[in-house]
């Protein structure tokens, strides 16, 4: 089954990291990535929320920023092939050991292909 791990953290904290602090976290995460390489699918680190644009359908208005009313912002996500939720949680714990602070939301993924023809590499439970 395919799981997504949504990575949340206080963006004010992560953007305040020095280049050395950021590089140290990325190095620890790379070690985790190498351990789980056979199960990892795309890994995405999002640009800061200051680079985000939001379209609100109800007003058909485009706004600068995500305007999420939360302390922690979505800063990235992983797609992981795992047989069980416990395996996906083990990966999340591994990530949490490498990254100071934040939270990881683990959620099963259901592939969506309107024409019902999924690419061969689209693994979904």
mmCIF file of N, CA and C in Angstrom:
data_model
loop_
_atom_site.group_PDB
_atom_site.id
_atom_site.type_symbol
_atom_site.label_atom_id
_atom_site.label_comp_id
_atom_site.label_asym_id
_atom_site.label_seq_id
_atom_site.Cartn_x
_atom_site.Cartn_y
_atom_site.Cartn_z
ATOM 1 N N UNK A 1 0.848 -1.172 0.000
ATOM 2 C CA UNK A 1 0.000 0.000 0.000
ATOM 3 C C UNK A 1 0.893 1.234 0.000
ATOM 4 N N UNK A 2 0.397 2.264 -0.603
ATOM 5 C CA UNK A 2 1.120 3.524 -0.658
ATOM 6 C C UNK A 2 0.620 4.432 0.468
ATOM 7 N N UNK A 3 1.568 5.011 1.201
ATOM 8 C CA UNK A 3 1.249 5.957 2.266
ATOM 9 C C UNK A 3 1.907 7.287 1.953
ATOM 10 N N UNK A 4 1.263 8.357 2.395
ATOM 11 C CA UNK A 4 1.916 9.658 2.359
ATOM 12 C C UNK A 4 2.248 10.047 3.787
ATOM 13 N N UNK A 5 3.389 10.656 3.951
ATOM 14 C CA UNK A 5 3.789 11.201 5.240
ATOM 15 C C UNK A 5 3.909 12.701 5.050
ATOM 16 N N UNK A 6 2.977 13.424 5.629
ATOM 17 C CA UNK A 6 2.949 14.876 5.515
ATOM 18 C C UNK A 6 3.785 15.447 6.652
ATOM 19 N N UNK A 7 4.734 16.298 6.313
ATOM 20 C CA UNK A 7 5.701 16.825 7.276
ATOM 21 C C UNK A 7 5.318 18.240 7.681
ATOM 22 N N UNK A 8 5.016 18.411 8.956
ATOM 23 C CA UNK A 8 4.627 19.715 9.482
ATOM 24 C C UNK A 8 5.684 20.215 10.461
ATOM 25 N N UNK A 9 5.924 21.499 10.426
ATOM 26 C CA UNK A 9 6.864 22.119 11.361
ATOM 27 C C UNK A 9 6.542 23.604 11.398
ATOM 28 N N UNK A 10 6.979 24.263 12.444
ATOM 29 C CA UNK A 10 6.827 25.711 12.541
ATOM 30 C C UNK A 10 7.820 26.333 11.569
ATOM 31 N N UNK A 11 7.316 26.917 10.513
ATOM 32 C CA UNK A 11 8.174 27.468 9.466
ATOM 33 C C UNK A 11 9.102 28.559 9.998
ATOM 34 N N UNK A 12 8.665 29.290 11.014
ATOM 35 C CA UNK A 12 9.530 30.322 11.597
ATOM 36 C C UNK A 12 10.788 29.697 12.189
ATOM 37 N N UNK A 13 10.666 28.484 12.694
ATOM 38 C CA UNK A 13 11.825 27.777 13.255
ATOM 39 C C UNK A 13 12.750 27.313 12.132
ATOM 40 N N UNK A 14 12.187 26.635 11.136
ATOM 41 C CA UNK A 14 13.040 26.056 10.087
ATOM 42 C C UNK A 14 13.689 27.115 9.207
ATOM 43 N N UNK A 15 12.997 28.219 8.957
ATOM 44 C CA UNK A 15 13.610 29.266 8.132
ATOM 45 C C UNK A 15 14.665 30.053 8.905
ATOM 46 N N UNK A 16 14.654 29.930 10.233
ATOM 47 C CA UNK A 16 15.666 30.607 11.053
ATOM 48 C C UNK A 16 16.951 29.784 11.181
ATOM 49 N N UNK A 17 16.912 28.519 10.736
ATOM 50 C CA UNK A 17 18.119 27.700 10.802
ATOM 51 C C UNK A 17 19.206 28.326 9.941
ATOM 52 N N UNK A 18 20.428 28.253 10.426
ATOM 53 C CA UNK A 18 21.568 28.676 9.607
ATOM 54 C C UNK A 18 21.752 27.654 8.488
ATOM 55 N N UNK A 19 22.565 27.996 7.506
ATOM 56 C CA UNK A 19 22.850 27.034 6.428
ATOM 57 C C UNK A 19 23.451 25.762 6.998
ATOM 58 N N UNK A 20 24.316 25.893 8.006
ATOM 59 C CA UNK A 20 24.938 24.720 8.623
ATOM 60 C C UNK A 20 23.911 23.860 9.354
ATOM 61 N N UNK A 21 22.983 24.498 10.078
ATOM 62 C CA UNK A 21 21.938 23.746 10.783
ATOM 63 C C UNK A 21 21.042 23.015 9.790
ATOM 64 N N UNK A 22 20.655 23.706 8.729
ATOM 65 C CA UNK A 22 19.815 23.086 7.703
ATOM 66 C C UNK A 22 20.550 21.920 7.046
ATOM 67 N N UNK A 23 21.811 22.114 6.719
ATOM 68 C CA UNK A 23 22.605 21.053 6.090
ATOM 69 C C UNK A 23 22.739 19.852 7.021
ATOM 70 N N UNK A 24 22.874 20.089 8.321
ATOM 71 C CA UNK A 24 22.993 18.986 9.281
ATOM 72 C C UNK A 24 21.706 18.164 9.332
ATOM 73 N N UNK A 25 20.557 18.838 9.326
ATOM 74 C CA UNK A 25 19.276 18.127 9.313
ATOM 75 C C UNK A 25 19.128 17.355 8.005
ATOM 76 N N UNK A 26 19.456 17.986 6.887
ATOM 77 C CA UNK A 26 19.341 17.317 5.586
ATOM 78 C C UNK A 26 20.258 16.093 5.516
ATOM 79 N N UNK A 27 21.432 16.179 6.120
ATOM 80 C CA UNK A 27 22.350 15.034 6.136
ATOM 81 C C UNK A 27 21.756 13.871 6.936
ATOM 82 N N UNK A 28 21.156 14.174 8.083
ATOM 83 C CA UNK A 28 20.503 13.130 8.882
ATOM 84 C C UNK A 28 19.330 12.522 8.115
ATOM 85 N N UNK A 29 18.556 13.368 7.449
ATOM 86 C CA UNK A 29 17.427 12.864 6.666
ATOM 87 C C UNK A 29 17.906 12.005 5.504
ATOM 88 N N UNK A 30 19.013 12.371 4.885
ATOM 89 C CA UNK A 30 19.562 11.573 3.777
ATOM 90 C C UNK A 30 19.931 10.173 4.259
ATOM 91 N N UNK A 31 20.432 10.065 5.478
ATOM 92 C CA UNK A 31 20.736 8.750 6.049
ATOM 93 C C UNK A 31 19.460 7.916 6.164
ATOM 94 N N UNK A 32 18.380 8.546 6.617
ATOM 95 C CA UNK A 32 17.084 7.863 6.700
ATOM 96 C C UNK A 32 16.625 7.469 5.297
ATOM 97 N N UNK A 33 16.746 8.376 4.348
ATOM 98 C CA UNK A 33 16.329 8.097 2.963
ATOM 99 C C UNK A 33 17.076 6.884 2.416
ATOM 100 N N UNK A 34 18.357 6.790 2.692
ATOM 101 C CA UNK A 34 19.149 5.660 2.198
ATOM 102 C C UNK A 34 18.677 4.347 2.809
ATOM 103 N N UNK A 35 18.335 4.366 4.112
ATOM 104 C CA UNK A 35 17.856 3.140 4.770
ATOM 105 C C UNK A 35 16.531 2.665 4.181
ATOM 106 N N UNK A 36 15.706 3.582 3.730
ATOM 107 C CA UNK A 36 14.365 3.255 3.238
ATOM 108 C C UNK A 36 14.262 3.371 1.714
ATOM 109 N N UNK A 37 15.372 3.455 1.028
ATOM 110 C CA UNK A 37 15.385 3.745 -0.417
ATOM 111 C C UNK A 37 14.517 2.793 -1.235
ATOM 112 N N UNK A 38 14.469 1.521 -0.864
ATOM 113 C CA UNK A 38 13.690 0.557 -1.649
ATOM 114 C C UNK A 38 12.183 0.770 -1.512
ATOM 115 N N UNK A 39 11.754 1.530 -0.522
ATOM 116 C CA UNK A 39 10.327 1.780 -0.310
ATOM 117 C C UNK A 39 9.911 3.211 -0.637
ATOM 118 N N UNK A 40 10.895 4.097 -0.743
ATOM 119 C CA UNK A 40 10.578 5.509 -0.975
ATOM 120 C C UNK A 40 10.143 5.768 -2.402
ATOM 121 N N UNK A 41 9.165 6.605 -2.533
ATOM 122 C CA UNK A 41 8.721 7.130 -3.806
ATOM 123 C C UNK A 41 9.062 8.622 -3.781
ATOM 124 N N UNK A 42 8.398 9.487 -4.494
ATOM 125 C CA UNK A 42 8.795 10.899 -4.479
ATOM 126 C C UNK A 42 8.873 11.500 -3.071
ATOM 127 N N UNK A 43 9.891 12.316 -2.878
ATOM 128 C CA UNK A 43 10.101 13.078 -1.646
ATOM 129 C C UNK A 43 10.100 14.545 -2.048
ATOM 130 N N UNK A 44 9.303 15.357 -1.371
ATOM 131 C CA UNK A 44 9.143 16.749 -1.772
ATOM 132 C C UNK A 44 9.382 17.668 -0.580
ATOM 133 N N UNK A 45 10.264 18.635 -0.762
ATOM 134 C CA UNK A 45 10.446 19.712 0.215
ATOM 135 C C UNK A 45 9.827 20.959 -0.411
ATOM 136 N N UNK A 46 8.800 21.477 0.248
ATOM 137 C CA UNK A 46 8.084 22.629 -0.292
ATOM 138 C C UNK A 46 8.845 23.921 -0.030
ATOM 139 N N UNK A 47 8.684 24.861 -0.927
ATOM 140 C CA UNK A 47 9.231 26.200 -0.732
ATOM 141 C C UNK A 47 8.461 26.856 0.420
ATOM 142 N N UNK A 48 8.994 27.938 0.999
ATOM 143 C CA UNK A 48 8.302 28.597 2.118
ATOM 144 C C UNK A 48 6.889 29.039 1.732
ATOM 145 N N UNK A 49 6.038 29.152 2.741
ATOM 146 C CA UNK A 49 4.657 29.563 2.484
ATOM 147 C C UNK A 49 4.584 30.956 1.870
ATOM 148 N N UNK A 50 5.629 31.745 2.029
ATOM 149 C CA UNK A 50 5.645 33.068 1.392
ATOM 150 C C UNK A 50 5.649 32.955 -0.128
ATOM 151 N N UNK A 51 5.998 31.782 -0.657
ATOM 152 C CA UNK A 51 5.992 31.555 -2.104
ATOM 153 C C UNK A 51 4.671 30.946 -2.582
ATOM 154 N N UNK A 52 3.761 30.667 -1.643
ATOM 155 C CA UNK A 52 2.496 30.010 -1.984
ATOM 156 C C UNK A 52 1.473 30.996 -2.529
ATOM 157 N N UNK A 53 0.571 30.472 -3.322
ATOM 158 C CA UNK A 53 -0.580 31.211 -3.829
ATOM 159 C C UNK A 53 -1.801 30.337 -3.608
ATOM 160 N N UNK A 54 -2.895 30.928 -3.186
ATOM 161 C CA UNK A 54 -4.108 30.175 -2.893
ATOM 162 C C UNK A 54 -5.249 30.677 -3.763
ATOM 163 N N UNK A 55 -5.969 29.764 -4.372
ATOM 164 C CA UNK A 55 -7.186 30.092 -5.110
ATOM 165 C C UNK A 55 -8.358 29.608 -4.270
ATOM 166 N N UNK A 56 -9.208 30.511 -3.883
ATOM 167 C CA UNK A 56 -10.411 30.153 -3.135
ATOM 168 C C UNK A 56 -11.574 30.145 -4.116
ATOM 169 N N UNK A 57 -12.107 28.974 -4.350
ATOM 170 C CA UNK A 57 -13.163 28.823 -5.345
ATOM 171 C C UNK A 57 -14.406 29.636 -5.004
ATOM 172 N N UNK A 58 -14.737 29.708 -3.727
ATOM 173 C CA UNK A 58 -15.975 30.397 -3.357
ATOM 174 C C UNK A 58 -15.988 31.855 -3.812
ATOM 175 N N UNK A 59 -14.814 32.497 -3.819
ATOM 176 C CA UNK A 59 -14.736 33.891 -4.248
ATOM 177 C C UNK A 59 -14.050 34.038 -5.600
ATOM 178 N N UNK A 60 -13.505 32.946 -6.122
ATOM 179 C CA UNK A 60 -12.696 32.966 -7.335
ATOM 180 C C UNK A 60 -11.623 34.048 -7.240
ATOM 181 N N UNK A 61 -11.003 34.104 -6.057
ATOM 182 C CA UNK A 61 -9.974 35.099 -5.778
ATOM 183 C C UNK A 61 -8.653 34.373 -5.563
ATOM 184 N N UNK A 62 -7.595 34.924 -6.128
ATOM 185 C CA UNK A 62 -6.257 34.378 -5.926
ATOM 186 C C UNK A 62 -5.558 35.235 -4.881
ATOM 187 N N UNK A 63 -5.022 34.574 -3.846
ATOM 188 C CA UNK A 63 -4.390 35.272 -2.732
ATOM 189 C C UNK A 63 -2.937 34.852 -2.604
ATOM 190 N N UNK A 64 -2.098 35.759 -2.146
ATOM 191 C CA UNK A 64 -0.723 35.398 -1.826
ATOM 192 C C UNK A 64 -0.736 34.605 -0.529
ATOM 193 N N UNK A 65 0.014 33.517 -0.496
ATOM 194 C CA UNK A 65 0.152 32.737 0.723
ATOM 195 C C UNK A 65 -0.909 31.679 0.888
ATOM 196 N N UNK A 66 -0.624 30.737 1.793
ATOM 197 C CA UNK A 66 -1.559 29.642 2.025
ATOM 198 C C UNK A 66 -2.680 30.028 2.992
ATOM 199 N N UNK A 67 -2.435 30.984 3.852
ATOM 200 C CA UNK A 67 -3.404 31.441 4.840
ATOM 201 C C UNK A 67 -3.977 30.313 5.681
ATOM 202 N N UNK A 68 -3.136 29.357 6.013
ATOM 203 C CA UNK A 68 -3.549 28.302 6.930
ATOM 204 C C UNK A 68 -3.476 28.859 8.344
ATOM 205 N N UNK A 69 -4.513 28.635 9.111
ATOM 206 C CA UNK A 69 -4.535 29.147 10.476
ATOM 207 C C UNK A 69 -3.998 28.079 11.418
ATOM 208 N N UNK A 70 -2.730 27.761 11.265
ATOM 209 C CA UNK A 70 -2.093 26.759 12.103
ATOM 210 C C UNK A 70 -0.721 27.252 12.511
ATOM 211 N N UNK A 71 -0.225 26.703 13.621
ATOM 212 C CA UNK A 71 1.119 27.059 14.062
ATOM 213 C C UNK A 71 2.159 26.355 13.197
ATOM 214 N N UNK A 72 1.849 25.128 12.794
ATOM 215 C CA UNK A 72 2.780 24.358 11.973
ATOM 216 C C UNK A 72 2.289 24.334 10.532
ATOM 217 N N UNK A 73 3.216 24.500 9.611
ATOM 218 C CA UNK A 73 2.874 24.516 8.195
ATOM 219 C C UNK A 73 3.319 23.207 7.545
ATOM 220 N N UNK A 74 2.662 22.856 6.448
ATOM 221 C CA UNK A 74 3.078 21.713 5.646
ATOM 222 C C UNK A 74 4.348 22.120 4.911
ATOM 223 N N UNK A 75 5.456 21.461 5.240
ATOM 224 C CA UNK A 75 6.742 21.833 4.653
ATOM 225 C C UNK A 75 7.251 20.817 3.641
ATOM 226 N N UNK A 76 6.594 19.665 3.561
ATOM 227 C CA UNK A 76 7.019 18.663 2.595
ATOM 228 C C UNK A 76 6.223 17.389 2.778
ATOM 229 N N UNK A 77 6.482 16.428 1.893
ATOM 230 C CA UNK A 77 5.821 15.137 2.048
ATOM 231 C C UNK A 77 6.622 14.037 1.383
ATOM 232 N N UNK A 78 6.351 12.836 1.843
ATOM 233 C CA UNK A 78 6.966 11.621 1.315
ATOM 234 C C UNK A 78 5.860 10.716 0.807
ATOM 235 N N UNK A 79 6.174 9.905 -0.176
ATOM 236 C CA UNK A 79 5.333 8.778 -0.552
ATOM 237 C C UNK A 79 6.161 7.538 -0.258
ATOM 238 N N UNK A 80 5.554 6.596 0.447
ATOM 239 C CA UNK A 80 6.257 5.406 0.914
ATOM 240 C C UNK A 80 5.435 4.171 0.602
ATOM 241 N N UNK A 81 6.072 3.159 0.064
ATOM 242 C CA UNK A 81 5.430 1.866 -0.152
ATOM 243 C C UNK A 81 5.632 1.055 1.122
ATOM 244 N N UNK A 82 4.535 0.685 1.779
ATOM 245 C CA UNK A 82 4.616 -0.074 3.028
ATOM 246 C C UNK A 82 3.481 -1.086 3.077
ATOM 247 N N UNK A 83 3.780 -2.261 3.619
ATOM 248 C CA UNK A 83 2.765 -3.310 3.720
ATOM 249 C C UNK A 83 1.731 -3.013 4.798
ATOM 250 N N UNK A 84 2.167 -2.284 5.840
ATOM 251 C CA UNK A 84 1.274 -2.020 6.964
ATOM 252 C C UNK A 84 1.441 -0.585 7.449
ATOM 253 N N UNK A 85 0.459 -0.132 8.198
ATOM 254 C CA UNK A 85 0.547 1.172 8.843
ATOM 255 C C UNK A 85 1.727 1.194 9.810
ATOM 256 N N UNK A 86 1.973 0.082 10.485
ATOM 257 C CA UNK A 86 3.082 0.019 11.435
ATOM 258 C C UNK A 86 4.419 0.286 10.741
ATOM 259 N N UNK A 87 4.586 -0.218 9.529
ATOM 260 C CA UNK A 87 5.814 0.042 8.770
ATOM 261 C C UNK A 87 5.918 1.523 8.425
ATOM 262 N N UNK A 88 4.817 2.117 8.000
ATOM 263 C CA UNK A 88 4.817 3.549 7.681
ATOM 264 C C UNK A 88 5.116 4.375 8.929
ATOM 265 N N UNK A 89 4.584 3.964 10.075
ATOM 266 C CA UNK A 89 4.865 4.666 11.328
ATOM 267 C C UNK A 89 6.326 4.507 11.738
ATOM 268 N N UNK A 90 6.915 3.356 11.458
ATOM 269 C CA UNK A 90 8.343 3.159 11.744
ATOM 270 C C UNK A 90 9.177 4.143 10.930
ATOM 271 N N UNK A 91 8.799 4.351 9.676
ATOM 272 C CA UNK A 91 9.495 5.336 8.846
ATOM 273 C C UNK A 91 9.318 6.737 9.431
ATOM 274 N N UNK A 92 8.095 7.068 9.852
ATOM 275 C CA UNK A 92 7.839 8.384 10.452
ATOM 276 C C UNK A 92 8.684 8.576 11.709
ATOM 277 N N UNK A 93 8.809 7.531 12.521
ATOM 278 C CA UNK A 93 9.648 7.629 13.725
ATOM 279 C C UNK A 93 11.111 7.838 13.353
ATOM 280 N N UNK A 94 11.550 7.171 12.310
ATOM 281 C CA UNK A 94 12.925 7.329 11.829
ATOM 282 C C UNK A 94 13.161 8.779 11.384
ATOM 283 N N UNK A 95 12.197 9.338 10.655
ATOM 284 C CA UNK A 95 12.297 10.743 10.240
ATOM 285 C C UNK A 95 12.324 11.671 11.453
ATOM 286 N N UNK A 96 11.473 11.385 12.437
ATOM 287 C CA UNK A 96 11.389 12.233 13.624
ATOM 288 C C UNK A 96 12.706 12.240 14.405
ATOM 289 N N UNK A 97 13.427 11.120 14.381
ATOM 290 C CA UNK A 97 14.731 11.070 15.053
ATOM 291 C C UNK A 97 15.740 11.976 14.359
ATOM 292 N N UNK A 98 15.598 12.136 13.059
ATOM 293 C CA UNK A 98 16.552 12.920 12.266
ATOM 294 C C UNK A 98 16.221 14.407 12.246
ATOM 295 N N UNK A 99 14.985 14.751 12.524
ATOM 296 C CA UNK A 99 14.524 16.128 12.360
ATOM 297 C C UNK A 99 14.019 16.669 13.697
ATOM 298 N N UNK A 100 14.635 17.722 14.218
ATOM 299 C CA UNK A 100 14.194 18.259 15.506
ATOM 300 C C UNK A 100 12.834 18.945 15.399
ATOM 301 N N UNK A 101 11.882 18.495 16.187
ATOM 302 C CA UNK A 101 10.566 19.127 16.212
ATOM 303 C C UNK A 101 9.679 18.691 15.070
ATOM 304 N N UNK A 102 8.517 19.318 14.998
ATOM 305 C CA UNK A 102 7.593 19.028 13.914
ATOM 306 C C UNK A 102 6.721 17.822 14.191
ATOM 307 N N UNK A 103 5.925 17.464 13.197
ATOM 308 C CA UNK A 103 4.998 16.340 13.289
ATOM 309 C C UNK A 103 4.877 15.688 11.920
ATOM 310 N N UNK A 104 4.546 14.402 11.928
ATOM 311 C CA UNK A 104 4.361 13.650 10.688
ATOM 312 C C UNK A 104 2.969 13.034 10.694
ATOM 313 N N UNK A 105 2.187 13.387 9.705
ATOM 314 C CA UNK A 105 0.864 12.792 9.530
ATOM 315 C C UNK A 105 1.003 11.670 8.516
ATOM 316 N N UNK A 106 0.572 10.467 8.906
ATOM 317 C CA UNK A 106 0.667 9.292 8.043
ATOM 318 C C UNK A 106 -0.736 8.980 7.540
ATOM 319 N N UNK A 107 -0.867 8.882 6.219
ATOM 320 C CA UNK A 107 -2.189 8.662 5.641
ATOM 321 C C UNK A 107 -2.081 7.747 4.427
ATOM 322 N N UNK A 108 -2.947 6.718 4.329
ATOM 323 C CA UNK A 108 -2.945 5.877 3.130
ATOM 324 C C UNK A 108 -3.330 6.703 1.905
ATOM 325 N N UNK A 109 -2.795 6.316 0.765
ATOM 326 C CA UNK A 109 -3.053 7.018 -0.490
ATOM 327 C C UNK A 109 -3.906 6.135 -1.388
ATOM 328 N N UNK A 110 -4.889 6.734 -2.015
ATOM 329 C CA UNK A 110 -5.682 6.051 -3.023
ATOM 330 C C UNK A 110 -5.389 6.753 -4.345
ATOM 331 N N UNK A 111 -4.843 6.029 -5.296
ATOM 332 C CA UNK A 111 -4.533 6.630 -6.596
ATOM 333 C C UNK A 111 -5.833 7.032 -7.287
ATOM 334 N N UNK A 112 -5.775 8.133 -7.992
ATOM 335 C CA UNK A 112 -6.947 8.626 -8.702
ATOM 336 C C UNK A 112 -6.569 8.861 -10.151
ATOM 337 N N UNK A 113 -7.168 8.099 -11.023
ATOM 338 C CA UNK A 113 -6.946 8.232 -12.460
ATOM 339 C C UNK A 113 -8.312 8.245 -13.132
ATOM 340 N N UNK A 114 -8.788 9.414 -13.544
ATOM 341 C CA UNK A 114 -10.129 9.509 -14.125
ATOM 342 C C UNK A 114 -10.356 8.563 -15.295
ATOM 343 N N UNK A 115 -9.304 8.307 -16.076
ATOM 344 C CA UNK A 115 -9.491 7.417 -17.224
ATOM 345 C C UNK A 115 -9.304 5.950 -16.839
ATOM 346 N N UNK A 116 -9.065 5.703 -15.561
ATOM 347 C CA UNK A 116 -8.921 4.358 -14.992
ATOM 348 C C UNK A 116 -7.735 3.579 -15.539
ATOM 349 N N UNK A 117 -6.774 4.250 -16.130
ATOM 350 C CA UNK A 117 -5.549 3.587 -16.568
ATOM 351 C C UNK A 117 -4.381 4.194 -15.808
ATOM 352 N N UNK A 118 -3.943 3.487 -14.803
ATOM 353 C CA UNK A 118 -2.834 3.964 -13.978
ATOM 354 C C UNK A 118 -1.509 3.588 -14.620
ATOM 355 N N UNK A 119 -0.511 4.445 -14.472
ATOM 356 C CA UNK A 119 0.823 4.073 -14.946
ATOM 357 C C UNK A 119 1.301 2.826 -14.209
ATOM 358 N N UNK A 120 2.196 2.083 -14.802
ATOM 359 C CA UNK A 120 2.694 0.847 -14.201
ATOM 360 C C UNK A 120 3.318 1.070 -12.835
ATOM 361 N N UNK A 121 3.935 2.231 -12.608
ATOM 362 C CA UNK A 121 4.620 2.475 -11.346
ATOM 363 C C UNK A 121 3.724 3.101 -10.281
ATOM 364 N N UNK A 122 2.437 3.218 -10.540
ATOM 365 C CA UNK A 122 1.528 3.803 -9.558
ATOM 366 C C UNK A 122 1.057 2.711 -8.613
ATOM 367 N N UNK A 123 1.674 2.665 -7.457
ATOM 368 C CA UNK A 123 1.318 1.649 -6.471
ATOM 369 C C UNK A 123 0.273 2.229 -5.533
ATOM 370 N N UNK A 124 -0.868 1.600 -5.498
ATOM 371 C CA UNK A 124 -1.910 2.022 -4.567
ATOM 372 C C UNK A 124 -2.588 0.779 -4.033
ATOM 373 N N UNK A 125 -3.018 0.890 -2.795
ATOM 374 C CA UNK A 125 -3.630 -0.256 -2.134
ATOM 375 C C UNK A 125 -4.988 -0.404 -2.532
#
